[in-house]
Amino acid sequence: MAIERTFSIIKPDATRRNLIGKINAKFEEAGLRIVAQKRIHMTKAQAGVFYGVHAERPFFDELCEFMCSEPIVVQVLEGENAISKNREVMGATNPADAAEGTIRFEFAKSVGENSVHGSDAPETAAEEIAYFFSGLELVG
Ligand code: GDP
């Protein structure tokens, strides 16, 4: 089992509803350690760079508007197989398809306002962590 780090966002629909603690409890119960965390308010341009891979998708503008609509919490989670474990804890993108007990099953409002982001691979995890955190902010 490899110790990995993954990048996570608690999205505006969740920060607005005061769900940071409940979502962090899900990570910690799953054995993921929050090794960096900060609350920020992205600009639309920053959201556009972060979600650049989706630039051609029909929901891109809506997604960027949503992600800069209110503050978010950006995080680095560490643990055994953290990338796939976090994806399990998050649940499916569309909460209608999310398994019982997952964050999106319990808290997400819709396929767009789905409470959390989590990296999908080691390369994206490294890129996403570096976009939001400096090395000095990562205290494992
Ligand atoms: P994820 O890795 O599970 O977050 O899913 P994706 O990488 O496929 O999509 C990134 C994000 O885009 C999702 O978490 C949603 O917030 C948003 N998104 C995906 N599909 C749709 C959609 O059909 N409509 C809207 N409005 N947003 C979507």
Coordinates of N, CA, C and O and ligand atoms in Angstrom, one line a residue:
M1 N 0.9 -1.2 0.0 CA 0.0 0.0 0.0 C 0.9 1.2 0.0 O 1.8 1.4 0.9
A2 N 0.6 2.1 -0.9 CA 1.5 3.3 -1.0 C 0.8 4.5 -0.3 O -0.4 4.7 -0.3
I3 N 1.6 5.3 0.5 CA 1.1 6.5 1.1 C 1.1 7.6 0.0 O 2.2 7.8 -0.6
E4 N -0.1 8.1 -0.3 CA -0.2 9.1 -1.3 C -0.8 10.4 -0.7 O -1.4 10.4 0.3
R5 N -0.7 11.5 -1.5 CA -1.4 12.7 -1.2 C -2.3 13.0 -2.4 O -2.0 12.8 -3.5
T6 N -3.5 13.5 -2.0 CA -4.4 13.9 -3.1 C -5.0 15.3 -2.7 O -4.9 15.8 -1.6
F7 N -5.5 16.0 -3.8 CA -6.0 17.3 -3.6 C -7.5 17.3 -3.5 O -8.2 16.5 -4.2
S8 N -8.1 18.1 -2.6 CA -9.5 18.1 -2.3 C -10.1 19.5 -2.2 O -9.3 20.4 -1.8
I9 N -11.3 19.7 -2.7 CA -12.0 21.0 -2.5 C -13.3 20.7 -1.8 O -14.1 19.8 -2.3
I10 N -13.6 21.5 -0.8 CA -15.0 21.5 -0.3 C -15.6 22.7 -1.0 O -15.2 23.9 -0.9
K11 N -16.6 22.4 -1.8 CA -17.2 23.4 -2.8 C -18.1 24.4 -2.1 O -18.6 24.1 -1.0
P12 N -18.5 25.5 -2.9 CA -19.3 26.5 -2.3 C -20.7 26.0 -1.7 O -21.2 26.6 -0.7
D13 N -21.3 25.0 -2.4 CA -22.6 24.6 -1.8 C -22.5 24.0 -0.4 O -23.4 24.1 0.4
A14 N -21.3 23.5 -0.1 CA -21.1 22.9 1.2 C -20.6 23.9 2.2 O -21.0 23.9 3.4
T15 N -19.7 24.8 1.8 CA -19.2 25.8 2.8 C -20.4 26.7 3.2 O -20.6 27.1 4.3
R16 N -21.3 27.0 2.2 CA -22.5 27.8 2.5 C -23.4 27.2 3.5 O -24.0 27.9 4.4
R17 N -23.5 25.9 3.5 CA -24.4 25.2 4.4 C -23.7 24.7 5.7 O -24.2 23.9 6.4
N18 N -22.4 25.2 5.9 CA -21.7 25.0 7.1 C -21.4 23.5 7.3 O -21.5 22.9 8.4
L19 N -20.9 22.8 6.2 CA -20.7 21.4 6.3 C -19.2 21.0 6.3 O -18.9 19.8 6.2
I20 N -18.3 22.0 6.5 CA -16.9 21.6 6.5 C -16.6 20.6 7.5 O -15.9 19.6 7.2
G21 N -17.0 20.7 8.7 CA -16.7 19.7 9.8 C -17.2 18.4 9.5 O -16.5 17.4 9.7
K22 N -18.5 18.3 9.0 CA -19.1 17.0 8.7 C -18.3 16.3 7.6 O -18.1 15.1 7.6
I23 N -17.9 17.1 6.6 CA -17.2 16.5 5.4 C -15.8 16.0 5.9 O -15.3 14.9 5.6
N24 N -15.1 16.9 6.7 CA -13.8 16.5 7.2 C -13.9 15.2 8.0 O -12.9 14.4 8.0
A25 N -14.9 15.1 8.8 CA -15.1 13.9 9.6 C -15.2 12.6 8.7 O -14.6 11.6 9.0
K26 N -15.8 12.7 7.5 CA -15.8 11.6 6.6 C -14.4 11.2 6.1 O -14.1 10.0 6.0
F27 N -13.6 12.2 5.8 CA -12.2 11.9 5.4 C -11.5 11.2 6.5 O -10.8 10.2 6.3
E28 N -11.6 11.8 7.7 CA -10.8 11.3 8.9 C -11.3 9.9 9.2 O -10.4 9.0 9.5
E29 N -12.6 9.6 9.2 CA -13.1 8.3 9.5 C -12.6 7.3 8.5 O -12.4 6.1 8.8
A30 N -12.3 7.7 7.3 CA -11.8 6.8 6.2 C -10.3 6.6 6.3 O -9.7 6.0 5.4
G31 N -9.6 7.3 7.3 CA -8.2 7.1 7.4 C -7.4 8.1 6.6 O -6.1 8.0 6.5
L32 N -8.0 9.2 6.1 CA -7.3 10.2 5.4 C -7.0 11.3 6.4 O -7.8 11.7 7.2
R33 N -5.7 11.8 6.3 CA -5.2 12.8 7.2 C -5.2 14.2 6.4 O -4.7 14.2 5.3
I34 N -5.8 15.2 7.0 CA -5.8 16.5 6.4 C -4.4 17.2 6.7 O -4.3 17.7 7.8
V35 N -3.5 17.2 5.7 CA -2.2 17.7 6.0 C -2.0 19.2 5.6 O -1.0 19.8 5.9
A36 N -3.0 19.7 4.9 CA -3.0 21.1 4.6 C -4.4 21.5 4.3 O -5.2 20.7 3.7
Q37 N -4.7 22.8 4.7 CA -6.1 23.2 4.5 C -6.2 24.7 4.6 O -5.6 25.3 5.5
K38 N -6.9 25.3 3.6 CA -7.2 26.8 3.8 C -8.5 27.2 3.1 O -8.9 26.5 2.1
R39 N -9.1 28.3 3.6 CA -10.3 28.8 3.0 C -9.9 29.9 2.1 O -9.2 30.8 2.5
I40 N -10.4 29.8 0.8 CA -10.1 30.9 -0.2 C -11.3 31.2 -1.0 O -12.3 30.5 -0.9
H41 N -11.3 32.3 -1.7 CA -12.4 32.7 -2.6 C -11.8 32.9 -4.0 O -11.1 33.9 -4.2
M42 N -12.0 31.9 -4.9 CA -11.3 31.9 -6.2 C -12.0 33.0 -7.1 O -13.1 33.3 -7.0
T43 N -11.1 33.6 -8.0 CA -11.7 34.4 -9.0 C -12.2 33.4 -10.1 O -11.8 32.3 -10.2
K44 N -13.0 34.0 -11.1 CA -13.5 33.2 -12.2 C -12.3 32.7 -13.0 O -12.3 31.6 -13.5
A45 N -11.3 33.6 -13.2 CA -10.1 33.2 -14.0 C -9.4 32.0 -13.4 O -8.9 31.1 -14.1
Q46 N -9.2 32.1 -12.1 CA -8.5 31.0 -11.4 C -9.3 29.7 -11.5 O -8.7 28.6 -11.7
A47 N -10.7 29.8 -11.4 CA -11.5 28.6 -11.6 C -11.4 28.0 -13.0 O -11.3 26.8 -13.2
G48 N -11.3 28.9 -14.0 CA -11.1 28.5 -15.4 C -9.8 27.8 -15.6 O -9.8 26.8 -16.4
V49 N -8.8 28.2 -15.0 CA -7.5 27.5 -15.1 C -7.6 26.1 -14.5 O -7.2 25.1 -15.0
F50 N -8.1 26.1 -13.3 CA -8.2 24.8 -12.5 C -9.0 23.8 -13.3 O -8.7 22.6 -13.4
Y51 N -10.1 24.2 -13.9 CA -11.0 23.3 -14.6 C -10.8 23.3 -16.1 O -11.7 22.9 -16.9
G52 N -9.6 23.8 -16.5 CA -9.3 23.9 -18.0 C -9.5 22.7 -18.8 O -9.9 22.8 -20.0
V53 N -9.4 21.5 -18.2 CA -9.6 20.3 -18.9 C -11.1 20.2 -19.4 O -11.4 19.4 -20.4
H54 N -12.0 20.9 -18.7 CA -13.4 20.8 -19.1 C -13.8 22.0 -20.0 O -15.0 22.3 -20.1
A55 N -12.8 22.8 -20.5 CA -13.2 24.0 -21.2 C -14.2 23.9 -22.3 O -14.9 24.8 -22.6
E56 N -14.2 22.7 -23.0 CA -15.1 22.5 -24.1 C -16.4 21.9 -23.7 O -17.3 21.8 -24.6
R57 N -16.6 21.6 -22.5 CA -17.8 21.0 -22.0 C -18.9 22.1 -21.9 O -18.7 23.2 -21.5
P58 N -20.2 21.7 -22.1 CA -21.3 22.7 -22.1 C -21.5 23.3 -20.7 O -22.0 24.5 -20.7
F59 N -21.1 22.6 -19.7 CA -21.3 23.2 -18.3 C -20.1 24.0 -17.8 O -20.1 24.4 -16.7
F60 N -19.1 24.2 -18.6 CA -17.9 24.9 -18.2 C -18.1 26.2 -17.5 O -17.6 26.5 -16.4
D61 N -18.9 27.1 -18.2 CA -19.1 28.4 -17.7 C -19.9 28.4 -16.3 O -19.5 29.0 -15.4
E62 N -20.9 27.5 -16.3 CA -21.7 27.3 -15.1 C -20.8 26.8 -13.9 O -20.9 27.3 -12.8
L63 N -19.9 25.9 -14.3 CA -19.0 25.3 -13.3 C -18.1 26.4 -12.7 O -17.9 26.5 -11.5
C64 N -17.5 27.2 -13.6 CA -16.6 28.3 -13.1 C -17.4 29.3 -12.3 O -16.8 29.8 -11.3
E65 N -18.6 29.7 -12.7 CA -19.4 30.7 -12.0 C -19.7 30.1 -10.6 O -19.6 30.8 -9.6
F66 N -20.0 28.9 -10.5 CA -20.3 28.2 -9.2 C -19.1 28.2 -8.3 O -19.2 28.6 -7.1
M67 N -18.0 27.8 -8.9 CA -16.8 27.6 -8.0 C -16.2 28.9 -7.5 O -15.5 28.9 -6.5
C68 N -16.6 30.1 -8.1 CA -16.1 31.3 -7.6 C -17.2 32.1 -6.9 O -17.1 33.3 -6.6
S69 N -18.4 31.5 -6.8 CA -19.6 32.2 -6.2 C -19.4 32.5 -4.7 O -19.9 33.5 -4.2
E70 N -18.7 31.7 -4.0 CA -18.5 31.8 -2.6 C -17.2 31.1 -2.2 O -16.6 30.4 -3.0
P71 N -16.8 31.3 -0.9 CA -15.5 30.7 -0.5 C -15.6 29.1 -0.6 O -16.6 28.5 -0.6
I72 N -14.4 28.6 -0.8 CA -14.2 27.1 -0.8 C -13.1 26.8 0.2 O -12.4 27.7 0.7
V73 N -12.9 25.5 0.5 CA -11.8 25.1 1.3 C -11.0 24.1 0.5 O -11.5 23.1 0.0
V74 N -9.7 24.5 0.3 CA -8.8 23.6 -0.5 C -8.0 22.8 0.5 O -7.6 23.4 1.6
Q75 N -7.7 21.6 0.2 CA -7.1 20.7 1.2 C -6.1 19.7 0.5 O -6.3 19.4 -0.7
V76 N -5.2 19.2 1.3 CA -4.4 18.1 0.8 C -4.6 16.9 1.8 O -4.5 17.1 3.0
L77 N -5.0 15.8 1.3 CA -5.3 14.6 2.1 C -4.2 13.6 1.9 O -3.8 13.4 0.8
E78 N -3.8 13.0 3.0 CA -2.7 12.0 2.9 C -3.2 10.7 3.5 O -3.9 10.7 4.5
G79 N -2.7 9.6 2.9 CA -3.1 8.3 3.5 C -2.7 7.2 2.5 O -2.3 7.4 1.3
E80 N -3.0 5.9 2.9 CA -2.8 4.8 2.0 C -3.8 4.9 0.8 O -5.0 5.0 1.0
N81 N -3.2 4.8 -0.4 CA -4.0 5.0 -1.6 C -5.0 6.1 -1.5 O -6.2 6.0 -1.8
A82 N -4.5 7.3 -1.1 CA -5.4 8.4 -0.8 C -6.2 8.8 -2.0 O -7.4 9.3 -1.8
I83 N -5.7 8.7 -3.2 CA -6.4 9.2 -4.4 C -7.7 8.4 -4.6 O -8.8 8.9 -4.7
S84 N -7.5 7.1 -4.7 CA -8.7 6.3 -4.9 C -9.6 6.2 -3.7 O -10.9 6.2 -3.8
K85 N -9.0 6.2 -2.5 CA -9.8 6.2 -1.3 C -10.7 7.4 -1.2 O -11.9 7.4 -0.9
N86 N -10.1 8.6 -1.5 CA -10.9 9.8 -1.5 C -12.1 9.8 -2.5 O -13.2 10.2 -2.2
R87 N -11.8 9.2 -3.7 CA -12.9 9.1 -4.7 C -14.0 8.2 -4.2 O -15.2 8.5 -4.4
E88 N -13.6 7.2 -3.4 CA -14.7 6.3 -2.8 C -15.5 7.1 -1.8 O -16.7 7.0 -1.8
V89 N -14.8 7.8 -0.9 CA -15.5 8.6 0.1 C -16.4 9.6 -0.5 O -17.5 9.9 0.0
M90 N -15.9 10.2 -1.6 CA -16.7 11.3 -2.3 C -18.0 10.7 -2.9 O -19.1 11.4 -2.8
G91 N -18.0 9.6 -3.5 CA -19.1 9.0 -4.2 C -19.2 9.6 -5.7 O -18.4 10.4 -6.1
A92 N -20.1 9.1 -6.4 CA -20.2 9.4 -7.9 C -20.5 10.9 -8.1 O -21.1 11.5 -7.2
T93 N -20.1 11.4 -9.2 CA -20.3 12.8 -9.6 C -21.7 13.3 -9.4 O -22.0 14.3 -8.8
N94 N -22.6 12.5 -9.9 CA -24.1 12.8 -9.8 C -24.6 12.1 -8.5 O -24.6 10.9 -8.4
P95 N -25.1 12.9 -7.6 CA -25.5 12.4 -6.3 C -26.6 11.3 -6.4 O -26.7 10.5 -5.5
A96 N -27.3 11.4 -7.5 CA -28.4 10.4 -7.8 C -27.8 9.0 -7.9 O -28.4 8.0 -7.7
D97 N -26.5 8.9 -8.3 CA -25.8 7.6 -8.5 C -24.8 7.3 -7.4 O -24.2 6.3 -7.4
A98 N -24.7 8.2 -6.4 CA -23.7 8.0 -5.3 C -24.2 6.9 -4.3 O -25.3 6.8 -4.0
A99 N -23.2 6.1 -3.9 CA -23.5 5.1 -2.9 C -23.8 5.6 -1.6 O -23.3 6.7 -1.2
E100 N -24.7 4.9 -0.8 CA -25.1 5.3 0.5 C -23.8 5.5 1.4 O -22.9 4.7 1.3
G101 N -23.8 6.6 2.2 CA -22.7 6.8 3.1 C -21.7 7.7 2.5 O -20.8 8.2 3.3
T102 N -21.7 7.9 1.2 CA -20.6 8.8 0.6 C -21.0 10.2 0.9 O -22.2 10.6 1.2
I103 N -20.0 11.1 0.7 CA -20.2 12.6 0.9 C -21.3 13.1 0.0 O -22.2 13.8 0.3
R104 N -21.2 12.7 -1.3 CA -22.2 13.2 -2.3 C -23.6 12.6 -2.1 O -24.5 13.3 -2.3
F105 N -23.7 11.4 -1.6 CA -25.0 10.8 -1.3 C -25.6 11.7 -0.2 O -26.8 12.0 -0.2
E106 N -24.8 12.0 0.8 CA -25.4 12.7 2.0 C -25.6 14.2 1.8 O -26.6 14.7 2.3
F107 N -24.7 14.8 1.1 CA -24.7 16.3 1.1 C -24.9 17.0 -0.3 O -25.3 18.1 -0.3
A108 N -24.6 16.3 -1.4 CA -24.6 17.0 -2.7 C -26.0 17.4 -3.1 O -27.0 16.7 -2.8
K109 N -26.1 18.6 -3.8 CA -27.4 19.1 -4.2 C -27.8 18.7 -5.6 O -28.9 18.5 -5.9
S110 N -26.8 18.5 -6.5 CA -27.0 18.2 -7.9 C -25.7 17.8 -8.5 O -24.6 17.8 -7.8
V111 N -25.7 17.4 -9.8 CA -24.5 17.0 -10.5 C -23.5 18.1 -10.5 O -22.2 17.9 -10.5
G112 N -23.9 19.4 -10.5 CA -23.0 20.5 -10.5 C -22.6 20.9 -9.1 O -21.4 21.0 -8.8
E113 N -23.6 21.1 -8.3 CA -23.3 21.5 -6.9 C -23.1 20.2 -6.0 O -24.1 19.8 -5.3
N114 N -22.0 19.6 -6.2 CA -21.8 18.3 -5.6 C -20.8 18.2 -4.5 O -20.2 17.2 -4.2
S115 N -20.6 19.3 -3.8 CA -20.0 19.4 -2.5 C -18.5 19.2 -2.4 O -17.8 19.9 -1.6
V116 N -17.9 18.4 -3.2 CA -16.5 18.1 -3.1 C -15.9 17.8 -4.5 O -16.5 17.4 -5.4
H117 N -14.6 18.2 -4.6 CA -13.7 17.8 -5.7 C -12.6 16.9 -5.1 O -12.1 17.1 -4.0
G118 N -12.2 15.9 -5.9 CA -11.0 15.1 -5.5 C -10.2 14.7 -6.8 O -10.8 14.4 -7.8
S119 N -8.9 14.8 -6.7 CA -8.0 14.4 -7.9 C -8.3 13.0 -8.3 O -8.7 12.2 -7.5
D120 N -8.1 12.8 -9.6 CA -8.5 11.5 -10.2 C -7.2 10.6 -10.5 O -7.4 9.5 -10.9
A121 N -6.0 11.1 -10.4 CA -4.8 10.4 -10.7 C -3.6 11.0 -10.1 O -3.7 12.2 -9.7
P122 N -2.5 10.3 -9.9 CA -1.3 10.9 -9.3 C -0.8 12.2 -10.0 O -0.4 13.1 -9.3
E123 N -0.8 12.2 -11.3 CA -0.3 13.4 -12.0 C -1.2 14.6 -11.7 O -0.7 15.7 -11.5
T124 N -2.5 14.4 -11.8 CA -3.4 15.6 -11.5 C -3.3 16.0 -10.1 O -3.4 17.2 -9.7
A125 N -3.2 15.0 -9.2 CA -3.0 15.3 -7.7 C -1.8 16.3 -7.5 O -1.9 17.3 -6.9
A126 N -0.7 15.9 -8.1 CA 0.5 16.7 -8.0 C 0.3 18.1 -8.5 O 0.7 19.1 -7.9
E127 N -0.3 18.2 -9.7 CA -0.5 19.5 -10.4 C -1.5 20.3 -9.5 O -1.3 21.5 -9.4
E128 N -2.6 19.7 -9.1 CA -3.6 20.5 -8.3 C -3.1 21.0 -7.0 O -3.3 22.1 -6.6
I129 N -2.3 20.1 -6.3 CA -1.7 20.5 -5.0 C -0.8 21.7 -5.3 O -0.8 22.7 -4.6
A130 N 0.1 21.7 -6.3 CA 1.0 22.7 -6.6 C 0.3 24.0 -7.0 O 0.9 25.1 -6.8
Y131 N -0.9 23.9 -7.6 CA -1.6 25.1 -8.0 C -2.1 25.9 -6.8 O -2.1 27.2 -6.8
F132 N -2.4 25.3 -5.7 CA -2.9 26.0 -4.5 C -2.0 26.1 -3.3 O -2.3 26.9 -2.4
F133 N -1.0 25.2 -3.2 CA -0.2 25.2 -2.0 C 1.3 25.3 -2.3 O 1.8 24.7 -3.3
S134 N 2.1 26.0 -1.5 CA 3.5 26.0 -1.6 C 4.0 24.8 -0.7 O 3.3 24.3 0.2
G135 N 5.3 24.4 -1.0 CA 5.9 23.3 -0.2 C 5.8 23.6 1.3 O 5.6 22.7 2.1
L136 N 6.0 24.8 1.7 CA 6.1 25.2 3.1 C 4.7 25.0 3.8 O 4.7 24.9 5.0
E137 N 3.6 24.9 3.0 CA 2.3 24.8 3.6 C 1.9 23.3 3.8 O 0.9 23.0 4.3
L138 N 2.8 22.4 3.3 CA 2.4 21.0 3.4 C 3.2 20.4 4.6 O 4.4 20.2 4.5
V139 N 2.5 20.2 5.7 CA 3.2 19.7 6.9 C 2.6 18.3 7.2 O 1.5 18.2 7.7
G140 N 3.3 17.3 6.8 CA 2.7 15.9 6.8 C 2.8 15.3 8.2 O 3.4 15.9 9.1
Ligands
GDP1 P1 -15.7 14.6 -10.7 O1 -14.3 14.2 -10.9 O2 -16.5 13.5 -10.0 O3 -15.8 15.9 -9.9 O4 -16.4 14.8 -12.1 P2 -15.9 15.5 -13.5 O5 -14.4 15.6 -13.5 O6 -16.6 14.7 -14.6 O7 -16.6 16.9 -13.5 C1 -16.0 18.0 -12.8 C2 -17.1 18.8 -12.1 O8 -17.9 19.4 -13.1 C3 -18.1 17.9 -11.3 O9 -17.7 17.6 -10.0 C4 -19.3 18.9 -11.3 O10 -19.2 19.9 -10.3 C5 -19.2 19.5 -12.7 N1 -20.1 18.8 -13.7 C6 -19.9 17.5 -14.2 N2 -20.9 17.2 -15.1 C7 -21.8 18.3 -15.0 C8 -23.0 18.5 -15.6 O11 -23.6 17.7 -16.4 N3 -23.6 19.7 -15.3 C9 -23.1 20.6 -14.5 N4 -23.7 21.8 -14.2 N5 -21.9 20.4 -13.9 C10 -21.3 19.2 -14.1

